Coordinates of C-alpha atoms and ligand atoms in Angstrom, one line a residue:
M29 CA 83.4 93.2 115.1
T30 CA 80.9 94.0 112.2
E31 CA 77.3 92.4 112.1
S32 CA 79.1 89.9 109.6
G33 CA 81.4 89.1 112.6
K34 CA 84.8 90.2 110.7
P35 CA 87.3 92.2 112.2
I36 CA 87.6 96.0 111.4
L37 CA 90.9 97.6 110.2
Y38 CA 90.9 101.4 110.9
S39 CA 93.0 102.4 108.2
Y40 CA 94.5 105.3 106.1
F41 CA 95.2 104.4 102.7
R42 CA 98.9 106.3 102.6
S43 CA 99.8 105.2 106.3
S44 CA 102.8 103.2 106.5
C45 CA 101.9 101.7 109.7
S46 CA 98.6 100.7 108.3
W47 CA 100.2 99.2 105.1
R48 CA 102.3 96.9 107.5
V49 CA 99.1 95.3 109.0
R50 CA 97.2 95.2 105.5
I51 CA 100.2 93.1 104.3
A52 CA 99.9 90.6 107.3
S53 CA 96.2 90.4 106.7
R54 CA 94.0 90.0 103.7
G55 CA 90.9 92.8 102.8
A56 CA 87.7 91.5 102.2
R57 CA 87.5 94.0 99.2
S58 CA 91.0 94.0 97.7
C59 CA 91.5 90.3 97.2
P60 CA 89.2 88.2 95.0
L61 CA 88.6 84.7 95.5
T62 CA 90.8 83.7 92.6
L63 CA 93.9 85.1 94.2
L64 CA 93.3 83.7 97.6
S65 CA 95.6 80.8 97.2
L66 CA 98.4 83.0 96.2
T67 CA 97.9 85.2 99.1
A68 CA 97.5 82.4 101.7
L69 CA 100.9 81.0 100.6
A70 CA 102.5 83.8 101.7
L71 CA 100.9 85.8 104.4
K72 CA 97.9 85.0 107.1
S73 CA 94.4 84.8 105.6
L74 CA 92.4 87.2 107.6
D75 CA 89.3 88.6 106.1
Y76 CA 88.5 92.0 107.6
E77 CA 86.8 95.4 106.5
T78 CA 88.1 98.6 106.3
V79 CA 87.0 101.7 108.1
P80 CA 89.1 104.5 106.5
I81 CA 90.0 107.1 108.8
N82 CA 91.1 110.3 107.0
L83 CA 94.0 111.7 108.8
I84 CA 93.6 115.2 107.1
K85 CA 89.9 115.6 106.5
D86 CA 87.9 117.2 109.2
G87 CA 90.9 118.4 111.1
G88 CA 91.9 114.7 111.3
Q89 CA 89.2 112.1 112.1
Q90 CA 91.6 110.3 114.2
F91 CA 90.9 113.1 116.8
S92 CA 87.0 112.3 116.7
E93 CA 85.4 111.1 120.1
E94 CA 84.1 108.2 118.4
F95 CA 87.6 107.2 117.3
Q96 CA 89.5 108.1 120.5
A97 CA 87.4 106.0 122.3
L98 CA 88.5 103.0 120.4
N99 CA 92.3 104.2 120.2
P100 CA 93.2 106.6 123.0
M101 CA 96.5 107.2 121.0
Q102 CA 94.6 108.7 118.2
Q103 CA 96.6 107.1 115.4
V104 CA 95.9 104.2 112.6
P105 CA 96.1 101.5 112.3
A106 CA 93.8 100.2 115.0
L107 CA 92.1 96.6 114.7
K108 CA 88.9 95.7 116.4
I109 CA 89.4 91.7 116.4
D110 CA 88.2 88.7 119.0
G111 CA 86.2 91.3 121.2
I112 CA 89.2 93.8 121.6
T113 CA 90.8 96.8 120.0
I114 CA 94.6 96.7 119.6
G115 CA 96.6 99.8 118.4
Q116 CA 100.3 100.2 117.4
S117 CA 100.9 97.9 114.2
L118 CA 103.8 95.8 115.7
A119 CA 101.3 94.9 118.5
I120 CA 98.7 94.1 116.1
I121 CA 101.0 91.9 114.1
E122 CA 102.3 90.2 117.3
Y123 CA 98.6 89.4 118.4
L124 CA 98.0 88.0 114.9
E125 CA 101.1 86.0 115.0
E126 CA 100.4 84.3 118.4
T127 CA 96.5 83.8 117.4
R128 CA 97.0 82.8 113.5
P129 CA 100.2 81.1 113.7
T130 CA 100.1 80.1 110.0
P131 CA 102.2 81.0 107.9
R132 CA 104.7 82.4 110.7
L133 CA 106.0 85.8 110.3
L134 CA 108.7 85.5 113.1
P135 CA 111.3 82.6 112.8
Q136 CA 110.8 79.8 114.9
D137 CA 114.3 79.8 116.6
P138 CA 114.6 82.0 119.4
K139 CA 118.1 83.0 118.2
R140 CA 117.2 83.6 114.7
R141 CA 114.1 85.6 115.8
A142 CA 116.1 87.8 118.4
Q143 CA 118.8 88.5 115.4
N144 CA 116.1 89.2 113.1
L145 CA 114.2 91.5 115.5
S146 CA 117.3 93.9 115.2
V147 CA 116.2 94.3 111.8
L148 CA 112.7 94.8 112.8
K149 CA 113.8 96.9 115.4
Q150 CA 116.0 99.3 113.1
V151 CA 113.0 99.6 110.5
G152 CA 110.2 99.8 113.4
Q153 CA 112.0 102.5 115.3
E154 CA 112.6 104.3 111.9
N155 CA 108.9 104.7 111.7
Q156 CA 108.2 106.4 114.8
L157 CA 110.6 109.3 114.1
T158 CA 109.9 112.0 112.1
W159 CA 109.9 111.2 108.3
A160 CA 112.8 113.4 107.4
Q161 CA 115.4 112.3 104.9
K162 CA 118.1 112.8 107.2
V163 CA 116.6 110.1 109.5
I164 CA 115.5 107.7 106.9
H165 CA 119.4 107.8 105.6
S166 CA 120.6 106.9 109.2
G167 CA 118.1 104.1 109.5
F168 CA 118.7 102.5 106.0
N169 CA 122.7 103.0 106.3
A170 CA 122.2 100.7 109.2
L171 CA 119.7 98.5 107.6
E172 CA 121.6 98.0 104.6
Q173 CA 124.6 96.6 106.4
I174 CA 122.4 94.4 108.8
L175 CA 120.7 92.7 105.4
R176 CA 124.1 92.1 104.1
S177 CA 124.2 89.3 106.8
T178 CA 120.6 88.5 107.1
A179 CA 119.1 88.5 103.7
G180 CA 118.2 85.9 101.3
K181 CA 115.5 86.5 98.7
Y182 CA 113.9 88.8 101.8
C183 CA 115.1 90.3 104.5
V184 CA 115.4 87.4 106.6
G185 CA 116.5 84.3 104.5
D186 CA 114.1 83.3 102.0
E187 CA 110.9 83.5 103.9
V188 CA 108.5 86.6 104.3
S189 CA 108.8 88.1 107.9
V190 CA 107.7 90.9 109.8
A191 CA 111.0 92.6 108.9
D192 CA 109.6 92.6 105.4
L193 CA 106.2 94.2 106.4
C194 CA 108.4 97.1 107.7
L195 CA 110.5 97.4 104.7
V196 CA 108.1 98.1 101.8
P197 CA 106.3 101.0 103.5
Q198 CA 109.6 102.4 104.9
V199 CA 111.0 102.5 101.2
A200 CA 107.9 104.2 100.0
N201 CA 108.4 106.7 102.5
A202 CA 111.6 107.2 101.4
E203 CA 110.5 107.5 97.7
R204 CA 107.9 110.4 98.9
F205 CA 110.5 112.3 100.8
K206 CA 113.0 111.8 97.6
V207 CA 115.9 109.9 99.4
D208 CA 118.2 108.8 97.2
L209 CA 118.3 104.9 97.4
T210 CA 121.4 104.2 95.1
P211 CA 123.5 103.8 98.5
Y212 CA 121.2 101.1 99.4
P213 CA 121.1 98.1 96.6
T214 CA 120.0 95.3 99.1
I215 CA 117.2 97.4 100.3
S216 CA 116.2 98.3 96.9
R217 CA 116.5 94.6 95.4
I218 CA 114.5 93.0 98.5
N219 CA 111.7 96.1 97.9
K220 CA 111.6 94.9 94.3
T221 CA 111.2 90.9 95.1
L222 CA 108.5 91.8 97.6
L223 CA 106.4 94.1 95.6
A224 CA 106.1 91.5 93.1
L225 CA 104.1 89.4 95.6
E226 CA 100.3 89.8 95.3
A227 CA 99.9 90.3 99.1
F228 CA 102.2 93.6 99.0
Q229 CA 100.2 94.5 95.9
V230 CA 96.6 94.4 97.3
S231 CA 97.6 96.0 100.3
H232 CA 99.3 98.9 98.3
P233 CA 98.2 102.4 99.2
C234 CA 97.0 102.9 95.8
R235 CA 94.5 100.1 95.9
Q236 CA 92.6 100.9 99.3
P237 CA 89.0 101.5 99.7
D238 CA 90.0 105.0 100.9
T239 CA 92.3 105.7 98.1
P240 CA 91.3 109.1 96.2
P241 CA 90.8 108.5 92.5
E242 CA 93.5 110.6 91.3
L243 CA 95.8 108.3 93.2
R244 CA 94.5 105.1 92.3
A245 CA 96.7 102.6 90.2
Ligands
GSH309 N1 103.7 103.4 116.4 C1 102.4 103.4 115.6 C2 102.8 104.6 115.0 C3 101.4 104.7 114.0 C4 101.4 106.2 113.4 O1 102.1 107.1 113.6 N2 100.4 106.4 112.8 C5 100.4 107.8 111.9 C6 99.8 107.4 110.5 S1 101.2 106.6 110.0 C7 98.7 108.6 112.5 O2 97.7 108.0 112.9 N3 98.9 109.9 112.6 C8 97.8 110.8 112.8 C9 98.6 111.8 113.8 O3 99.4 111.8 114.5 O4 97.6 112.8 114.0 C10 102.3 102.2 114.9 O5 103.2 101.2 114.5 O6 100.9 102.1 114.8
NAG310 C1 110.5 99.3 95.1 O1 109.6 98.3 94.1 C2 108.8 99.1 93.3 C3 108.3 97.8 92.4 O2 109.1 97.1 91.8 C4 109.3 100.1 92.3 O3 108.2 100.7 91.7 C5 110.0 101.2 93.3 O4 110.5 101.8 92.6 C6 110.9 100.4 94.2 N1 112.1 101.3 95.1 C7 113.1 101.0 95.2 C8 114.0 101.9 95.8 O5 113.7 100.0 94.5
NAG311 C1 117.8 83.4 109.1 C2 118.6 84.5 109.4 O1 119.0 85.2 108.3 N1 119.1 84.7 110.4 C3 120.0 85.9 110.4 C4 119.3 86.8 111.7 O2 120.2 88.0 111.6 C5 121.6 87.5 112.0 C6 122.5 88.9 112.0 O3 121.8 89.9 112.7 C7 122.4 86.7 111.1 O4 123.6 86.2 111.5 C8 121.2 85.4 110.8 O5 121.8 84.5 110.0

């Protein structure tokens, strides 16, 4: 916690796992009060402060002794909250879901939740593998097929869920690695719908406290 008592997110603007967590939360600096109600409608309202961890500078700030003491995995994101520090984006999101259940990001019905977790797993696993085109293609092939039966407006019906928090950063990865997305019309459609939401915009890599000026938009 900071002196102000706010949770701290250790984050890197370009990190897709960090972006997942940013969508679920609400950065103190990136969300003006006037937009608050909009965000709260879609996702959890959690005020936090960002401590940027530059993965490239100084040989990687994630390897510093100070950060290693916080997260022995030496990766972002990590969240300091309620007196503990949590690593792993999905573990963080799960903790937020348990402790700040509104609005829910996992379906209430266990069956829906389980089925939809397969969507999540597909995307989540994808992120832990190398960011090679080949791997993104194989993940997206499977996901596109799953989404045909699960998707409404978003990945799972018409409510934003954890799967959506994983999808958008992964599409950004795919674009970065010049993956041809024409075989994935459902993924592309949902990506566009989600990126129109304010919570996905304020959490975007081009709008973080540590985004370099030349990449800001
Ligand atoms: N499974 C982890 C993956 C985290 C991860 O891969 N973080 C990357 C950035 S996207 C990182 O910190 N890389 C630094 C390094 O590997 O040195 C999660 O979901 O949080
Ligand atoms: C994802 O959505 C954004 C915003 O509409 C867009 O700029 C980007 O090209 C989209 N990517 C795909 C693959 O649809
Ligand atoms: C609400 C919803 O869309 N649930 C879906 C979760 O995923 C399975 C397929 O894996 C669908 O059959 C469910 O309808």
